[in-house]
XYZ file of C-alpha atoms in Angstrom:
365
model
C -43.063 193.555 -150.514
C -39.330 194.150 -150.355
C -39.302 196.331 -147.267
C -35.778 197.674 -147.794
C -37.156 199.682 -150.717
C -40.149 201.030 -148.818
C -40.125 204.360 -147.004
C -43.062 205.119 -144.723
C -43.771 208.699 -143.700
C -45.325 208.560 -140.225
C -47.148 211.451 -138.606
C -47.969 211.530 -134.906
C -44.899 209.510 -133.873
C -44.968 211.077 -130.394
C -48.630 210.272 -129.742
C -50.220 207.295 -128.024
C -51.135 205.468 -131.242
C -48.206 206.778 -133.296
C -45.591 205.718 -130.745
C -46.726 202.097 -130.931
C -47.086 202.300 -134.701
C -43.470 203.436 -135.033
C -42.324 200.381 -133.094
C -44.371 198.002 -135.242
C -43.177 199.617 -138.483
C -39.540 199.218 -137.469
C -40.131 195.672 -136.266
C -41.604 194.886 -139.680
C -38.444 196.134 -141.384
C -39.687 199.387 -142.890
C -37.653 202.538 -143.305
C -39.538 205.274 -141.460
C -39.406 209.048 -141.731
C -41.138 210.296 -138.589
C -42.715 213.750 -138.563
C -42.125 215.707 -135.350
C -43.020 219.269 -134.416
C -39.697 220.281 -132.825
C -36.028 219.253 -132.875
C -36.153 218.269 -129.197
C -38.680 215.555 -129.937
C -36.143 213.673 -132.051
C -33.955 212.852 -129.082
C -37.010 211.992 -127.014
C -38.057 209.406 -129.585
C -34.538 208.001 -129.965
C -34.182 207.723 -126.176
C -37.195 205.425 -125.801
C -36.278 201.951 -124.651
C -38.632 200.469 -127.265
C -36.685 202.233 -130.030
C -33.198 201.590 -128.658
C -33.938 197.870 -128.437
C -34.630 197.806 -132.183
C -31.378 199.608 -133.135
C -32.984 201.133 -136.237
C -29.924 203.138 -137.311
C -30.475 204.771 -140.714
C -33.878 203.096 -141.077
C -35.311 205.800 -138.815
C -35.083 209.419 -139.909
C -37.003 212.548 -138.991
C -38.544 215.650 -140.517
C -39.283 218.643 -138.299
C -42.582 220.268 -139.278
C -44.021 222.653 -136.664
C -47.493 222.585 -138.221
C -48.865 220.078 -140.706
C -51.713 222.495 -141.432
C -49.424 224.942 -143.263
C -49.811 224.695 -147.015
C -46.947 222.747 -148.596
C -45.384 221.966 -145.212
C -45.129 218.251 -145.961
C -43.904 218.406 -149.552
C -40.193 217.950 -148.812
C -40.800 215.294 -146.165
C -42.808 213.227 -148.646
C -39.988 213.001 -151.208
C -39.293 209.372 -152.098
C -41.987 207.960 -149.807
C -43.794 204.813 -150.876
C -46.348 204.791 -148.056
C -47.866 207.176 -145.526
C -49.301 206.386 -142.101
C -51.175 209.407 -140.763
C -51.932 209.091 -137.041
C -51.547 212.756 -136.049
C -54.816 214.304 -134.920
C -55.735 216.002 -131.634
C -57.665 213.727 -129.293
C -60.175 214.673 -126.628
C -59.021 214.318 -123.037
C -59.969 211.051 -121.369
C -62.682 210.670 -118.768
C -65.090 213.011 -120.520
C -63.154 216.107 -119.487
C -63.334 219.296 -121.552
C -60.114 221.273 -121.286
C -60.105 223.250 -124.543
C -61.857 226.644 -124.336
C -64.912 226.714 -126.639
C -63.423 229.500 -128.744
C -60.348 227.332 -129.412
C -62.174 224.172 -130.515
C -61.915 224.821 -134.254
C -58.231 225.639 -134.078
C -57.396 222.808 -131.702
C -59.472 219.940 -133.130
C -60.981 220.737 -136.509
C -58.180 222.465 -138.395
C -55.412 219.936 -137.626
C -57.694 217.002 -138.436
C -59.058 218.360 -141.701
C -56.340 220.644 -143.057
C -53.611 218.301 -141.832
C -55.159 215.336 -143.640
C -55.688 217.265 -146.868
C -52.066 218.452 -146.749
C -50.955 214.841 -146.368
C -52.945 213.887 -149.460
C -51.684 216.853 -151.483
C -48.054 216.164 -150.585
C -48.417 212.446 -151.345
C -49.901 213.260 -154.736
C -47.081 215.689 -155.538
C -44.446 213.121 -154.575
C -45.720 210.700 -157.187
C -44.102 207.720 -155.460
C -46.680 206.978 -152.766
C -48.701 203.783 -153.282
C -50.920 203.807 -150.189
C -51.993 206.213 -147.446
C -53.331 204.767 -144.183
C -55.278 207.234 -142.044
C -56.269 206.841 -138.399
C -59.910 207.802 -138.158
C -62.304 206.782 -135.374
C -65.571 205.015 -134.680
C -66.805 208.512 -133.806
C -66.796 209.276 -137.532
C -69.291 206.486 -138.224
C -72.223 206.906 -135.826
C -73.994 209.878 -134.221
C -72.309 210.956 -131.011
C -75.667 210.988 -129.236
C -75.921 207.243 -129.842
C -72.347 206.600 -128.757
C -72.936 208.546 -125.526
C -76.234 206.860 -124.718
C -78.349 209.968 -125.268
C -80.263 208.284 -128.106
C -81.234 204.684 -128.752
C -78.381 202.689 -130.302
C -78.728 201.497 -133.895
C -80.542 198.218 -134.390
C -77.994 196.994 -136.945
C -74.206 196.881 -136.398
C -72.364 200.038 -137.418
C -70.125 199.386 -140.432
C -67.142 201.212 -141.889
C -69.438 202.402 -144.691
C -71.628 204.372 -142.285
C -71.093 208.080 -141.685
C -72.034 210.213 -138.706
C -73.861 213.456 -139.498
C -71.561 216.420 -139.994
C -71.849 219.585 -137.944
C -69.536 222.069 -139.709
C -67.321 224.575 -137.867
C -69.831 227.306 -138.631
C -71.932 225.594 -135.934
C -69.117 225.736 -133.362
C -68.598 225.800 -130.460
C -69.562 222.215 -129.873
C -70.923 221.185 -126.461
C -67.755 219.361 -125.353
C -64.217 218.437 -126.334
C -65.457 214.984 -127.312
C -68.110 216.507 -129.570
C -65.488 218.736 -131.183
C -63.157 215.778 -131.669
C -65.944 213.632 -133.120
C -66.877 216.322 -135.607
C -63.251 216.763 -136.644
C -63.125 213.047 -137.463
C -66.399 213.153 -139.398
C -65.217 216.106 -141.474
C -61.730 214.697 -142.066
C -63.269 211.497 -143.427
C -65.770 213.298 -145.646
C -63.166 215.785 -146.906
C -60.804 212.936 -147.765
C -63.534 211.223 -149.767
C -64.322 214.500 -151.537
C -60.617 215.027 -152.306
C -60.338 211.563 -153.808
C -63.469 212.113 -155.880
C -62.856 215.660 -157.087
C -59.998 217.475 -155.383
C -57.012 215.576 -156.766
C -57.449 216.664 -160.350
C -56.130 217.040 -163.038
C -55.220 213.377 -162.605
C -56.099 210.716 -160.030
C -53.421 210.020 -157.407
C -51.141 207.008 -157.774
C -52.176 205.796 -154.319
C -55.276 204.522 -152.601
C -56.427 205.293 -149.062
C -57.307 203.012 -146.153
C -59.141 204.410 -143.143
C -58.860 202.645 -139.797
C -61.666 203.302 -137.309
C -60.540 202.223 -133.833
C -62.614 202.255 -130.710
C -61.130 203.897 -127.642
C -57.490 202.835 -127.286
C -56.204 201.060 -124.203
C -52.828 199.610 -123.244
C -49.163 200.382 -122.637
C -47.751 203.678 -123.888
C -44.724 203.012 -126.095
C -43.508 206.588 -125.657
C -43.907 206.792 -121.877
C -40.857 207.419 -119.719
C -42.719 208.300 -116.506
C -45.616 206.557 -114.792
C -48.137 209.438 -115.101
C -47.742 209.345 -118.891
C -49.219 205.844 -118.938
C -52.319 207.103 -117.155
C -52.911 209.766 -119.802
C -52.748 207.444 -122.813
C -56.035 206.918 -124.638
C -58.672 205.266 -122.450
C -56.093 204.498 -119.765
C -57.315 207.609 -117.968
C -60.753 206.013 -117.649
C -59.253 202.720 -116.474
C -57.134 204.401 -113.813
C -60.059 206.596 -112.820
C -62.109 203.499 -112.068
C -59.293 201.798 -110.170
C -58.325 204.843 -108.131
C -61.923 205.686 -107.284
C -61.753 208.909 -109.274
C -64.838 207.967 -111.268
C -66.857 208.273 -108.093
C -69.605 206.048 -106.794
C -73.038 207.146 -107.883
C -71.839 210.698 -108.559
C -69.441 210.013 -111.383
C -68.071 212.944 -113.326
C -67.328 210.579 -116.212
C -70.182 210.526 -118.715
C -71.520 207.268 -120.145
C -68.766 205.756 -122.284
C -68.952 203.742 -125.483
C -68.346 200.028 -124.906
C -65.943 199.612 -127.824
C -62.228 199.451 -127.051
C -59.065 198.112 -128.645
C -55.524 197.389 -127.547
C -53.343 200.243 -128.832
C -50.887 197.650 -130.121
C -53.616 196.185 -132.319
C -54.166 199.643 -133.800
C -50.447 199.836 -134.540
C -50.442 196.300 -135.950
C -53.378 197.198 -138.178
C -51.568 200.223 -139.605
C -48.657 198.044 -140.622
C -50.891 195.295 -142.012
C -52.888 197.861 -144.019
C -49.764 198.834 -145.953
C -49.731 195.459 -147.677
C -51.187 195.514 -151.196
C -53.194 192.355 -150.492
C -55.341 194.370 -148.063
C -58.107 195.961 -150.159
C -57.701 199.732 -150.368
C -60.245 202.448 -150.885
C -62.223 201.420 -147.821
C -62.292 201.495 -144.027
C -61.915 198.925 -141.262
C -63.331 199.047 -137.723
C -61.028 198.007 -134.881
C -63.015 197.437 -131.704
C -63.913 194.803 -129.151
C -67.044 195.069 -127.014
C -66.321 195.925 -123.400
C -68.199 196.645 -120.205
C -65.887 199.086 -118.463
C -66.885 197.926 -115.003
C -65.677 194.422 -115.895
C -62.124 195.720 -116.305
C -62.045 196.460 -112.591
C -62.514 192.741 -112.008
C -59.738 192.016 -114.522
C -57.397 194.300 -112.597
C -58.386 192.674 -109.297
C -57.472 189.287 -110.707
C -54.178 190.446 -112.194
C -53.022 192.786 -109.419
C -54.630 191.541 -106.175
C -51.804 192.941 -104.049
C -52.541 196.477 -105.248
C -56.132 196.164 -104.035
C -55.060 194.510 -100.786
C -52.737 197.438 -100.074
C -55.487 199.963 -100.796
C -53.631 201.489 -103.763
C -56.497 200.443 -106.034
C -60.148 200.360 -105.010
C -63.174 198.845 -106.677
C -65.577 201.725 -106.070
C -65.363 203.580 -109.380
C -68.482 203.612 -111.538
C -69.186 204.498 -115.151
C -72.064 203.419 -117.385
C -71.131 201.556 -120.539
C -73.037 202.373 -123.728
C -73.388 199.267 -125.867
C -73.397 199.920 -129.622
C -72.853 197.042 -132.071
C -69.964 197.343 -134.545
C -69.156 195.084 -137.480
C -65.447 194.171 -137.248
C -65.451 190.830 -139.045
C -64.223 192.156 -142.377
C -61.385 194.021 -140.649
C -59.986 190.906 -139.007
C -60.325 188.957 -142.254
C -58.661 191.621 -144.396
C -55.889 192.559 -141.959
C -55.079 188.968 -141.137
C -55.234 188.911 -137.334
C -57.749 188.789 -134.514
C -57.964 191.626 -132.043
C -56.319 190.879 -128.706
C -58.290 190.319 -125.501
C -58.597 193.548 -123.550
C -57.264 191.715 -120.496
C -53.855 191.944 -122.187
C -54.154 195.719 -122.535
C -55.140 196.085 -118.864
C -52.316 193.829 -117.671
C -49.626 195.566 -119.709
C -50.796 199.136 -119.085
C -50.912 198.605 -115.325
C -47.663 196.628 -115.400
C -45.919 199.416 -117.291
C -47.270 201.986 -114.847
C -45.896 200.132 -111.827
C -42.559 199.434 -113.536
C -42.054 203.111 -114.369
C -43.252 204.133 -110.920
C -40.716 201.817 -109.289
C -37.961 203.083 -111.567
C -38.806 206.665 -110.675
C -38.794 205.938 -106.958
C -35.415 204.193 -107.287
C -33.858 207.026 -109.302
C -31.287 209.119 -107.425
């Protein structure tokens, strides 16, 4: 592809996955139009060290859209786009916490995931120039949550990107937890996208195809972080820090059993960029996950940061049970053209970023 003639519309550029994806898109040479909710977020993105180092200049532009769920909200922003990367979707808080009131679950999780995705598809179809849409989904869209949380026996065969978790529609809300609400939003967004492609894009088929990426829980440095606490809140970093700080408890953990499928956030970003290439088969999904035993990451941190344990800053007393579910990721690595990184790298760089930002904050006047 001649990247100078390619414009990627990116949603979720201020999120954990979207922030890294923006960096990888610019590194690859794409022109990017980033969707943000407010004018103030533009300067926040431009002020990131990871963006300033790339000196994107006119290759990075912005569109301010307060709500991607509003009908037609994305039509103007999609003008001239050749590709779309849709990472914007509310995530459940890490560590198994439920912070969204039950009566707000549909508005907070379901509507942005489903209506936002359908608006993306509608706007891309109206533009007429889009060739591919890449959507961040989740492994939670592929297998029953009860299996992923260890409440039911895991499947005997590896979960594939062709599998679908059962749908519990919003008429059955509230769901029992934020994670359950998030999982259902991902199931419905995937099914609604497939229905749109099959029937909802008439009178004519769209000029683009769709690729779904299904990552496990994301771990690693936060490209958009400017303060140390922001690193702790990114993806599964909250679980990692909970284990290392003893917040997961010892025998009385408040963290529920957690799926043993994780991925470096930078691999998710790399996959979004790779999926834009026409040689990657479209009209299908790809699972991005490496098996992990969460307790083992404590040992990784001990090896990489022994001084932090010696000082008592980190402890090795946190406990959480890992739920092992097999996932088939072989076709993803073959199609996308790279192997997923060792999770040791994600641990090293997330903790390293945390301490670097912490030191910078302590040294600030």
